[in-house]
Tab-separated table of C-alpha atoms (C1' of nucleotides) in Angstrom:
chain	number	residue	atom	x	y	z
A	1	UNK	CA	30.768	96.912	76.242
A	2	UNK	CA	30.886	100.038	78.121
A	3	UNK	CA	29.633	103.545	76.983
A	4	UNK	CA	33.097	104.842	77.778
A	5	UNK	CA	34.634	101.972	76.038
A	6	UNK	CA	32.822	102.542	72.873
A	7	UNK	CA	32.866	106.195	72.925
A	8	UNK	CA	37.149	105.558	73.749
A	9	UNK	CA	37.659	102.879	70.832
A	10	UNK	CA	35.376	105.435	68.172
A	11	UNK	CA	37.804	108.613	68.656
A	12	UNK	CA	41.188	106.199	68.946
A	13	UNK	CA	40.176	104.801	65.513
A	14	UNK	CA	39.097	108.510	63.694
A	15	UNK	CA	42.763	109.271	65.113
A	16	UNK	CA	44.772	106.099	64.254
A	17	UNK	CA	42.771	106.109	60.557
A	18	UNK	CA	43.952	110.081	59.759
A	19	UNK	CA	48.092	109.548	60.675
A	20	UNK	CA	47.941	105.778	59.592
A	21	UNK	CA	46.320	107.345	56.282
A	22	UNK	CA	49.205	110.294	56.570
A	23	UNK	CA	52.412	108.537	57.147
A	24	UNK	CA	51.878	105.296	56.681
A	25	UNK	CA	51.793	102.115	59.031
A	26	UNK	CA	54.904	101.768	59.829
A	27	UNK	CA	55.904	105.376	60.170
A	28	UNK	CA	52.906	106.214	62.419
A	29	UNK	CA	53.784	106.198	66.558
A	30	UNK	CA	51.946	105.185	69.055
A	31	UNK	CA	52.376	108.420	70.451
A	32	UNK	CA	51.151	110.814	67.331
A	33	UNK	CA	47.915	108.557	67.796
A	34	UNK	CA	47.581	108.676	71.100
A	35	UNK	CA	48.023	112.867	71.173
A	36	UNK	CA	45.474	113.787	68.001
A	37	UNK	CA	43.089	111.485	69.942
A	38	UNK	CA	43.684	113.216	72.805
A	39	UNK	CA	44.317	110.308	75.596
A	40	UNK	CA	47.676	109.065	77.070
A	41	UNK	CA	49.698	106.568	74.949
A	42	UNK	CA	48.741	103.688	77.254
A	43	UNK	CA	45.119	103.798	76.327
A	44	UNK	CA	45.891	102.829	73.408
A	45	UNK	CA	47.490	99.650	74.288
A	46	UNK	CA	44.423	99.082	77.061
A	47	UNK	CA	41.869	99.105	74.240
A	48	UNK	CA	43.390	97.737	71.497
A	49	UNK	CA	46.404	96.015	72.814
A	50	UNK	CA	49.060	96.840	69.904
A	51	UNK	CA	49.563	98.970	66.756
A	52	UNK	CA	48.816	96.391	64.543
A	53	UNK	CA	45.424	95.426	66.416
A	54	UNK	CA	44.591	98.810	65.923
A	55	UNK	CA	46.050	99.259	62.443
A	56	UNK	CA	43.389	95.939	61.503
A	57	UNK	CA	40.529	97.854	63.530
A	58	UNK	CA	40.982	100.566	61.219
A	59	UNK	CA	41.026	98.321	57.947
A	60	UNK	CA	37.952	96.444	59.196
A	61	UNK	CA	36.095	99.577	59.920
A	62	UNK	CA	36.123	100.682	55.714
A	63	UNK	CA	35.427	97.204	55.057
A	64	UNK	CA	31.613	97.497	55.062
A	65	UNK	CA	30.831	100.846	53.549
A	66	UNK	CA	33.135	99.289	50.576
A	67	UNK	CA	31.707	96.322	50.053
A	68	UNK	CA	28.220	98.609	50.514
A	69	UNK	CA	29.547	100.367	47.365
A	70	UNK	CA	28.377	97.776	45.365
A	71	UNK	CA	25.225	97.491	46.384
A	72	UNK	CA	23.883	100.168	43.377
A	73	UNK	CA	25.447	97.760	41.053
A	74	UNK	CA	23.210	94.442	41.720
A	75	UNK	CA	20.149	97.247	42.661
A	76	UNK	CA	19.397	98.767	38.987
A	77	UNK	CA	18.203	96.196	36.651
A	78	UNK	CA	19.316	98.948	33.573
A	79	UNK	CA	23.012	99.266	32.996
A	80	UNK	CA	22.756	103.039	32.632
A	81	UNK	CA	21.489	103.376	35.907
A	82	UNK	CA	23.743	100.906	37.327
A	83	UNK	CA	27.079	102.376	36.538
A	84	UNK	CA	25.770	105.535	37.267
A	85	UNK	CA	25.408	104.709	40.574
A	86	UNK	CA	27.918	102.531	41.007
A	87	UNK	CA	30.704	105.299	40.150
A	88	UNK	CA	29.007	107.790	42.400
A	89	UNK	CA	29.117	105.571	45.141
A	90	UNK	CA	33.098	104.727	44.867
A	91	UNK	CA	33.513	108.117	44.712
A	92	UNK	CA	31.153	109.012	47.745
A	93	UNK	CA	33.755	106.630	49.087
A	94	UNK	CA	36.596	108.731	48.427
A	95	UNK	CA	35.266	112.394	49.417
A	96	UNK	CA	33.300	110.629	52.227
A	97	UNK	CA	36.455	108.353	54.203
A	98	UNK	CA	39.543	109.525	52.561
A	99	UNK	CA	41.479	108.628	55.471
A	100	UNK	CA	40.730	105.127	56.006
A	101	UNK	CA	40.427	104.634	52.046
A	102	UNK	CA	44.093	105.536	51.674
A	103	UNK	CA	44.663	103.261	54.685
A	104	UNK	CA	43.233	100.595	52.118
A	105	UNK	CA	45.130	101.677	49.362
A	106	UNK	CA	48.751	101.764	50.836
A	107	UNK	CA	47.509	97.996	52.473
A	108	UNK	CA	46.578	96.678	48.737
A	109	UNK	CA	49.841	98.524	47.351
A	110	UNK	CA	52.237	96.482	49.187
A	111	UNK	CA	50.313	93.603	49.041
A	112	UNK	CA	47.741	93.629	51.700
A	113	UNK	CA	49.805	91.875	54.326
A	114	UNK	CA	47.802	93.169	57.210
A	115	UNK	CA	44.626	92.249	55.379
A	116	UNK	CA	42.548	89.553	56.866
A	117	UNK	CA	42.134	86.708	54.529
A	118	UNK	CA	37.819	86.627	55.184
A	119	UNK	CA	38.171	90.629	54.102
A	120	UNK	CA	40.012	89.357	50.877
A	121	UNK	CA	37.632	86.615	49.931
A	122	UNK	CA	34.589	88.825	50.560
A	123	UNK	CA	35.917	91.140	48.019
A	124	UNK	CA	36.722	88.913	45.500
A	125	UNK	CA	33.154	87.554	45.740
A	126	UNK	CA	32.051	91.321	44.909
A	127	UNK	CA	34.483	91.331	41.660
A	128	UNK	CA	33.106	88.253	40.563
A	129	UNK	CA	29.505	89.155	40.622
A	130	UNK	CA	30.148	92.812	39.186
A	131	UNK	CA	32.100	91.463	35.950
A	132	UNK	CA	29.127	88.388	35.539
A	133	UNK	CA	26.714	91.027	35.634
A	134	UNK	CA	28.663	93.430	33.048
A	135	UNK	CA	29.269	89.998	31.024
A	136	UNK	CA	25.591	89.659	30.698
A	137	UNK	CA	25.025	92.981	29.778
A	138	UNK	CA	27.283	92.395	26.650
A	139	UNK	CA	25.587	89.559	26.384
A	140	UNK	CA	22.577	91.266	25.786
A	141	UNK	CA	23.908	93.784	23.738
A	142	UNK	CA	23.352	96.623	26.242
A	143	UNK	CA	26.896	97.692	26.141
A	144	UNK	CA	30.011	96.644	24.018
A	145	UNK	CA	32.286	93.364	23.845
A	146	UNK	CA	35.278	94.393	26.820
A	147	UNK	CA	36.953	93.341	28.892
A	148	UNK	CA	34.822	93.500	31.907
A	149	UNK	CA	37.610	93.184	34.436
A	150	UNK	CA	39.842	95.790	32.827
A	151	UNK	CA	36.567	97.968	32.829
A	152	UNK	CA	36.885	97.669	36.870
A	153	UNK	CA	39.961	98.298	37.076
A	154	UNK	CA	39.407	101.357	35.136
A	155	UNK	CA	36.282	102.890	37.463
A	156	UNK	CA	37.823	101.462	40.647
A	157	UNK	CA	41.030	103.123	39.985
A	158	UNK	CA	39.920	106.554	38.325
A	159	UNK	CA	37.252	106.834	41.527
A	160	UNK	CA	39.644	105.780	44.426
A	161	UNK	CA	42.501	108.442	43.279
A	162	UNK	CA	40.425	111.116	44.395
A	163	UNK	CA	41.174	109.745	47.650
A	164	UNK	CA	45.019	107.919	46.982
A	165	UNK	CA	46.555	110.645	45.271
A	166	UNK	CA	44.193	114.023	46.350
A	167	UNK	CA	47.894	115.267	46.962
A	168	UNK	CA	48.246	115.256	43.476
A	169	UNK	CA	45.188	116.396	42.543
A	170	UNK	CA	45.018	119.276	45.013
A	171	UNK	CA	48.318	120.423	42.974
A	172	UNK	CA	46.806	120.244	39.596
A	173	UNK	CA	43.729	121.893	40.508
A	174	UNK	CA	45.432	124.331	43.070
A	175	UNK	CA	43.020	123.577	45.555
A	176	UNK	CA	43.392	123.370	49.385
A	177	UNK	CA	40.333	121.416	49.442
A	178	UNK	CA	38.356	119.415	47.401
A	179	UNK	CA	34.772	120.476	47.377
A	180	UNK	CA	31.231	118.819	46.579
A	181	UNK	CA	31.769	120.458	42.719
A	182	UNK	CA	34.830	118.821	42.248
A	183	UNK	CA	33.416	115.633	43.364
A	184	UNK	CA	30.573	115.975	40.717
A	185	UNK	CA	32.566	116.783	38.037
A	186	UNK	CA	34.930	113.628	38.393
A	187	UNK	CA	31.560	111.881	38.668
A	188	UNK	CA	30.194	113.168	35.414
A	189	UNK	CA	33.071	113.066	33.855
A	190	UNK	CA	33.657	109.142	34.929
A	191	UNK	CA	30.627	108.353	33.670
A	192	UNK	CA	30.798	109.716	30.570
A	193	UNK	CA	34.141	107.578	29.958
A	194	UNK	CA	32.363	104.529	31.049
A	195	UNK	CA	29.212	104.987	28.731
A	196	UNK	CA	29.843	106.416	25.801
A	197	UNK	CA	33.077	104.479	25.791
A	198	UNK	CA	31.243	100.836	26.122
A	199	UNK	CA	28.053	102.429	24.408
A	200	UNK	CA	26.249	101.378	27.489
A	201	UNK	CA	22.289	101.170	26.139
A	202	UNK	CA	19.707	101.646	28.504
A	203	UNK	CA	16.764	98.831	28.870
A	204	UNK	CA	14.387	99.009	26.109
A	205	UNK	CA	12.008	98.727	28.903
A	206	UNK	CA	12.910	100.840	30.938
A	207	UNK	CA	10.189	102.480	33.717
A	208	UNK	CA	11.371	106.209	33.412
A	209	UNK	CA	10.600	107.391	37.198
A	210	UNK	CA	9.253	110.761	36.696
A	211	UNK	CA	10.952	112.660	39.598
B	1	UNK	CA	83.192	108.324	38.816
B	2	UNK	CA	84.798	104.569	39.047
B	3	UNK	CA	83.483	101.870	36.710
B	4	UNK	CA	83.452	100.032	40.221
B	5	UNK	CA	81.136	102.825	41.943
B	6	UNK	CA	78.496	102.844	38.852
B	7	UNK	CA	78.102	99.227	38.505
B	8	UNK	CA	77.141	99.047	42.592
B	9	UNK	CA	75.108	101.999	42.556
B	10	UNK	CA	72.724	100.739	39.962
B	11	UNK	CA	72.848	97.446	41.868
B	12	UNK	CA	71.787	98.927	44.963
B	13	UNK	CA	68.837	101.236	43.590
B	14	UNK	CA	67.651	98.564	41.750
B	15	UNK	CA	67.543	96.122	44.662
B	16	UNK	CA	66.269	99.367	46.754
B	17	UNK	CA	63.569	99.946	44.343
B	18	UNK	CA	62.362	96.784	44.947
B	19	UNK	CA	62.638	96.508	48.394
B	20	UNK	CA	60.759	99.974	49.156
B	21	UNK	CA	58.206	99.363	46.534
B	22	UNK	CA	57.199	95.971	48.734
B	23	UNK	CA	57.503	97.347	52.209
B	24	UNK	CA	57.093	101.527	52.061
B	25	UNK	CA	60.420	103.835	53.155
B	26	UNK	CA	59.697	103.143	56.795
B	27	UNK	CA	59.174	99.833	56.860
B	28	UNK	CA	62.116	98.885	55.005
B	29	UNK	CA	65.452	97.976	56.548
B	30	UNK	CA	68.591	98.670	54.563
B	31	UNK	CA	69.715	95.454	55.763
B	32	UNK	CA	67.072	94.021	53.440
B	33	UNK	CA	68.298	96.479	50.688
B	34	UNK	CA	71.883	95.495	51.323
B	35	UNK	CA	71.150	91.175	51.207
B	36	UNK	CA	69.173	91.675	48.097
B	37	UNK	CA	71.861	93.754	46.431
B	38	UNK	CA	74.632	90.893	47.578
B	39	UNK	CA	76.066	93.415	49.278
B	40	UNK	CA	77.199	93.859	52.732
B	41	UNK	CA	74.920	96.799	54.842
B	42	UNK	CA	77.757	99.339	55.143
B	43	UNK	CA	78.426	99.416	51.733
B	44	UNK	CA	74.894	101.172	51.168
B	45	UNK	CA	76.029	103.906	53.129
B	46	UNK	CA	79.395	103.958	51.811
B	47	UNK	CA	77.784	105.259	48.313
B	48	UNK	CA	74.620	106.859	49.362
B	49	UNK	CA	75.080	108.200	52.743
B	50	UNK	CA	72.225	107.372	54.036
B	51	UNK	CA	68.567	105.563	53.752
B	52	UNK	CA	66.971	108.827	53.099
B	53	UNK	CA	69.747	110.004	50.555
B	54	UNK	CA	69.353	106.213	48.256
B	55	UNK	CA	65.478	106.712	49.212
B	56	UNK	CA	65.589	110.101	47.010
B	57	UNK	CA	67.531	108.481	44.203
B	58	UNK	CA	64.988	105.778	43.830
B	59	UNK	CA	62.667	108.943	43.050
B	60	UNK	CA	64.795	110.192	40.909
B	61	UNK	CA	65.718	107.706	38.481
B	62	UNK	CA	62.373	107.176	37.820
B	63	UNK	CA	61.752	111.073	37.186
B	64	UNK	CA	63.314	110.968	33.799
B	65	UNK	CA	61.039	108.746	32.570
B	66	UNK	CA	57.888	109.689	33.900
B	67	UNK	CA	58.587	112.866	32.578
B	68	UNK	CA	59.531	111.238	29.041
B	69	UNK	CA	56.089	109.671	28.711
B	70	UNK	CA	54.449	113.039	27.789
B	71	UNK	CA	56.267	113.508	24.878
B	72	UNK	CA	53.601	111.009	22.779
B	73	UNK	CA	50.887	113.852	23.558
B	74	UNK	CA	53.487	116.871	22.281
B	75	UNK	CA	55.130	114.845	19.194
B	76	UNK	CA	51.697	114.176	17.589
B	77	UNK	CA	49.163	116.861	16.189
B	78	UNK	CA	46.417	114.698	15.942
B	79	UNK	CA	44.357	114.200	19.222
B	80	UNK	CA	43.367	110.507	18.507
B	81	UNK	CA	47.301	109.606	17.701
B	82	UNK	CA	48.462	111.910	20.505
B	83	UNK	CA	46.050	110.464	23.287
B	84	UNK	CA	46.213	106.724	22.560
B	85	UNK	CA	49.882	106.693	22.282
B	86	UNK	CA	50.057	108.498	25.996
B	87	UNK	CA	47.954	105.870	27.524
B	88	UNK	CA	50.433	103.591	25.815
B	89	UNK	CA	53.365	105.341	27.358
B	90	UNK	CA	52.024	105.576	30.524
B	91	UNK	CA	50.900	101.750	30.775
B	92	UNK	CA	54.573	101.165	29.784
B	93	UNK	CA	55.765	102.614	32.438
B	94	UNK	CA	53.883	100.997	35.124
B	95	UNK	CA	54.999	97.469	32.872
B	96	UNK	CA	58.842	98.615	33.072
B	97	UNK	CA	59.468	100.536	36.001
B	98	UNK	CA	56.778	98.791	38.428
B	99	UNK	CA	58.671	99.440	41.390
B	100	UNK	CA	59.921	102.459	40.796
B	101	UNK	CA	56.154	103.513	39.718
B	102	UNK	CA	55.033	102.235	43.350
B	103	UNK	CA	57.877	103.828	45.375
B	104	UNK	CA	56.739	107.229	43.484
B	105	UNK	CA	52.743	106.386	43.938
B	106	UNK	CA	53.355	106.002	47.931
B	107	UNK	CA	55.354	109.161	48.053
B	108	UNK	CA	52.779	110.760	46.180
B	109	UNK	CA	50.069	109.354	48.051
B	110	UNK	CA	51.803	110.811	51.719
B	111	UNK	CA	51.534	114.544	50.298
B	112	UNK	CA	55.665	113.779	48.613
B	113	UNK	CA	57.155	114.843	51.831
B	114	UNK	CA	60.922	113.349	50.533
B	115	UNK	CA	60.343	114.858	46.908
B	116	UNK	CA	62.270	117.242	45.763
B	117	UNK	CA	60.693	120.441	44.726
B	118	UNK	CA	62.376	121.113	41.719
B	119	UNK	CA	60.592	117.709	40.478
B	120	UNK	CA	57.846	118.729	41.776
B	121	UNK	CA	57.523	121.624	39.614
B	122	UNK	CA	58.494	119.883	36.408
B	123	UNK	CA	55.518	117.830	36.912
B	124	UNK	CA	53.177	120.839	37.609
B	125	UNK	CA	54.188	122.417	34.503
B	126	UNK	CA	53.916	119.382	32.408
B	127	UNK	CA	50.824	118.903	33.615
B	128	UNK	CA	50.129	122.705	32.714
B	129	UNK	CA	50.900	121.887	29.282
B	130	UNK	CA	49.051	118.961	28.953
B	131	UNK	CA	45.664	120.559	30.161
B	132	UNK	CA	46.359	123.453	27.525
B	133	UNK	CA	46.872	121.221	24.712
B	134	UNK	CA	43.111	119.071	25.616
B	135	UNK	CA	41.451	122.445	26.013
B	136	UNK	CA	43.008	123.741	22.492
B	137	UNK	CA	41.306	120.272	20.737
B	138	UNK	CA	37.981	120.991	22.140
B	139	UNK	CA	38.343	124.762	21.179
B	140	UNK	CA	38.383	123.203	17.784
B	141	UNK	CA	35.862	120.866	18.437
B	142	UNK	CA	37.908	117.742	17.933
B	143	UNK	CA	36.384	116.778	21.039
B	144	UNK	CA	33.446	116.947	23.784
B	145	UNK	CA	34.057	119.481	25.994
B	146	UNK	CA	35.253	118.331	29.077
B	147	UNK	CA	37.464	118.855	32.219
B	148	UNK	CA	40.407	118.840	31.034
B	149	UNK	CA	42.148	118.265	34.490
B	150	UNK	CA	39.851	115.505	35.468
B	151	UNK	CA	39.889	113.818	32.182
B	152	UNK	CA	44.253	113.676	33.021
B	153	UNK	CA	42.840	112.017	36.346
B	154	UNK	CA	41.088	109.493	34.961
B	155	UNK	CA	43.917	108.570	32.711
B	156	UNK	CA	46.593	109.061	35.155
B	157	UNK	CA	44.820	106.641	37.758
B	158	UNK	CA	43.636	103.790	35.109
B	159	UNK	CA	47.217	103.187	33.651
B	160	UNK	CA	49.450	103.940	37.029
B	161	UNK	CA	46.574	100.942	38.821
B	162	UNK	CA	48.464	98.207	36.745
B	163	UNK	CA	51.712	98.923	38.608
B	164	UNK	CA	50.063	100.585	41.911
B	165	UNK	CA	47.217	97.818	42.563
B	166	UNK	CA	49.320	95.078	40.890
B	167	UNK	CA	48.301	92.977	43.512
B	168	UNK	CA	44.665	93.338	43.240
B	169	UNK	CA	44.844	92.981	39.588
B	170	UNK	CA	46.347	89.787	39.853
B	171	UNK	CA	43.779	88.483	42.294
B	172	UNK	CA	41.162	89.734	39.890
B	173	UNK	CA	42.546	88.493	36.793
B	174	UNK	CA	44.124	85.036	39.076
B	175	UNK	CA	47.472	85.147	37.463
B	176	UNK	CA	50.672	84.977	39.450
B	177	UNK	CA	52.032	88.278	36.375
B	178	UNK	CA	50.650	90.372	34.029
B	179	UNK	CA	51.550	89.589	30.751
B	180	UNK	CA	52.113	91.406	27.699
B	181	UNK	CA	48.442	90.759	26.317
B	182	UNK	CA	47.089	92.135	29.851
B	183	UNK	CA	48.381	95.811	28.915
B	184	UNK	CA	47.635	95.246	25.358
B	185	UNK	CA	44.169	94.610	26.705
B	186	UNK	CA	44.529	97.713	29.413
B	187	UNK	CA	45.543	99.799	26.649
B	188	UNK	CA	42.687	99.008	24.621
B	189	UNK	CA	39.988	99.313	26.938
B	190	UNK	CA	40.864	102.860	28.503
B	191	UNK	CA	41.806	104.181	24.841
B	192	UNK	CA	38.152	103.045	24.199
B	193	UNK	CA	37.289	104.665	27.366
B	194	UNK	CA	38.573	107.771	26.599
B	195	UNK	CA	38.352	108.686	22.720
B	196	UNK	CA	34.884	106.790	22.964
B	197	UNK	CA	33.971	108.876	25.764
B	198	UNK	CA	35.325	112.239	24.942
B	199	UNK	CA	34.407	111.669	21.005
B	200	UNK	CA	37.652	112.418	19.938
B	201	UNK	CA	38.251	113.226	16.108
B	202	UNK	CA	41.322	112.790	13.916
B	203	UNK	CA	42.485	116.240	12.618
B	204	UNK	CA	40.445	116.352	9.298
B	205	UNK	CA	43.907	117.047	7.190
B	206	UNK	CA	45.550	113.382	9.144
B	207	UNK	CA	48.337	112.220	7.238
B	208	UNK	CA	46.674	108.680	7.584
B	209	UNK	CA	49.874	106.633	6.966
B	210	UNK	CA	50.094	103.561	5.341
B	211	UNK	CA	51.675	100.624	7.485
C	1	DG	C1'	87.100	100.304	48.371
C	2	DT	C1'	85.254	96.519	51.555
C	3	DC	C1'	83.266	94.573	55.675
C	4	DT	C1'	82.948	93.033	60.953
C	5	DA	C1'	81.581	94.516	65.126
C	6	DT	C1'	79.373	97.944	67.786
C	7	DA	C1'	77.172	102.356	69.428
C	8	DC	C1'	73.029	104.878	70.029
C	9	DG	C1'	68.465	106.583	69.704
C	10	DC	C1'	63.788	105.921	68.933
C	11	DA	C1'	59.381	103.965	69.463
C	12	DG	C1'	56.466	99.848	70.969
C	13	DA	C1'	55.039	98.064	74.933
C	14	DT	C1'	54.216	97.619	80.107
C	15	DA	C1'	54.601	97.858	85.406
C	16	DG	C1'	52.379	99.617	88.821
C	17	DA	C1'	50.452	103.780	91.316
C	18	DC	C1'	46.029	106.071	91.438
D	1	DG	C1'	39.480	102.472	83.928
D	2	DT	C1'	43.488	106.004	83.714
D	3	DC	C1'	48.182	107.558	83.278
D	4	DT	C1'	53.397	108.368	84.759
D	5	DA	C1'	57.620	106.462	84.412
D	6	DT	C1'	60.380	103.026	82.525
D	7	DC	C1'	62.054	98.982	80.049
D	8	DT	C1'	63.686	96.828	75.851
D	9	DG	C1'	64.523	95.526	71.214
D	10	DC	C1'	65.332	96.827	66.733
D	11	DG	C1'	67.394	99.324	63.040
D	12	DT	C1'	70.231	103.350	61.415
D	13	DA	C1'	74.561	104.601	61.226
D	14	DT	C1'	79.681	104.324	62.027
D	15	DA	C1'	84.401	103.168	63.868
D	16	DG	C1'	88.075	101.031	62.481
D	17	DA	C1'	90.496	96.724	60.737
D	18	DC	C1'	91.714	94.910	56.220
DNA sequence: GTCTATACGCAGATAGAC
DNA sequence: GTCTATCTGCGTATAGAC
């Protein structure tokens, strides 16, 4: 692949993922694309070939840092440290691609008919090791007896609205802008939920890393 | 208003509701709308005008309730009664109206360009109230003091999921619908979540009623 | 109040020059 | 590899018969 190619296909995709994340899929043109990128409508269709080729580009390219998200989940042997971690991540997700995360969102919302079905099965892998390891936990009596799928639900969904709905949230707050603060406090505060609501117990053993 | 003209205008937002809930405003075609409804297309626009007209009385009819589900968190005094029976309100929502709750989560989610403003503002102000009424129980130390704004996030986000994210919920859970016990067990876990993890106290006077 | 048949505009896609 | 000019189909909306 060429330099120009690359360089071409990088700023068509930051484009496509901001008005596909604005307007939706279907009431995104071609031609709103095409003009915040900066390139004729045509190059669009040379590089990508159609709006839903490009539309699946887009989805593909917040398919790794999401599955990545999970990665301080399986890393920390102590629950504590774990969720901690975990929840910043998802929400480092949020402030970090809130365009392509909404892109996500709206394809999960109605379904995720554009979704491609390796995408789907790698994530359900991911939800199936994350609630085994919280059902061990339990098991050992580092947090308590829930539900560990509805606990999911509950830290993917209070995370990922800081992107979704940062409409909303921009109201309540009367923001124009989120900011790194505002992204801390939802972390603390999301954390807090999570562990003193499940009384999440750090290892007995655990090595204290003096910073 | 004709018997005649109610009866088909509830048909028609109801099979409306549906149909944008599944495919977005764009996406859908009132000729869907129109063969789900039994109906034949012109009739849509006979009573509604338009696709952006019925599109704004989906909205609406699911304003009154929406609004409605605060009332839990004015009616009671006590901050443990008051909170869990919001989260209860607010997961019945999402159980009832789940494609209303969509239609208004994607029109949220686009920065509510089709919303009308006057709705808009009732929300603001209910949230307003809401806010005011956490920060007066940890004034009185009936709980840990935090964000009050975030801590409406949190909840907002965890029981709008189980009509927003249906879809990925189901694939979690593998169930072709949520059931009744599902939200019993969503309504559990986030009231754990959140009186767990805010320490929330009954008023020290509670008229603890006898079932 | 109901419905068949049709007009019209918009946006996805491409032909073909450079 | 780039871009102007154009084609074409689809979906909103309506005219007009019943």
């Amino acid at each position: 692949m060429s330099q120009i190619r690359a360089k071409n296909e990088a700023i068509i995709i930051r484009a496509a993922s901001r008005v596909f994340a604005e307007y939706g899929y279907a009431a995104t043109k071609t031609a709103t694309i095409a003009e915040l990128a900066g390139l004729p409508k045509p190059n669009i269709y040379y590089y990508f070939g159609s709006k839903a080729k490009l539309y699946r580009a887009v989805l593909e390219s917040i398919t790794e840092p999401l599955l990545a998200a999970s990665e301080p989940f399986l890393a920390h042997q102590d629950p504590v440290q774990a969720l901690t971690a975990y929840i910043k991540a998802k929400l480092a997700i949020s402030q970090d691609y809130p365009f392509a995360s909404k892109v996500f969102a709206s394809e999960i919302m109605h379904g995720a008919p554009h979704l491609p079905a390796d995408i789907i099965e790698r994530l359900q892998g991911q939800t199936r090791t994350l609630t085994q390891r919280l059902n061990d936990w339990m098991a050992q009596q580092l947090m308590l007896e829930v539900d560990a799928n509805h606990l999911l639900f509950a830290i993917w969904a209070s995370t990922q609205t800081y992107a979704d709905f940062n409409w909303q949230i921009r109201m309540a707050l009367d923001k124009k802008e989120l900011d790194e603060q505002d992204f801390e406090q939802a972390a603390q505060l999301i954390t807090q939920l999570v562990l003193g609501g499940c009384q999440v117990q750090s290892l007995p053993n655990a090595n204290c890393e003096i910073k």
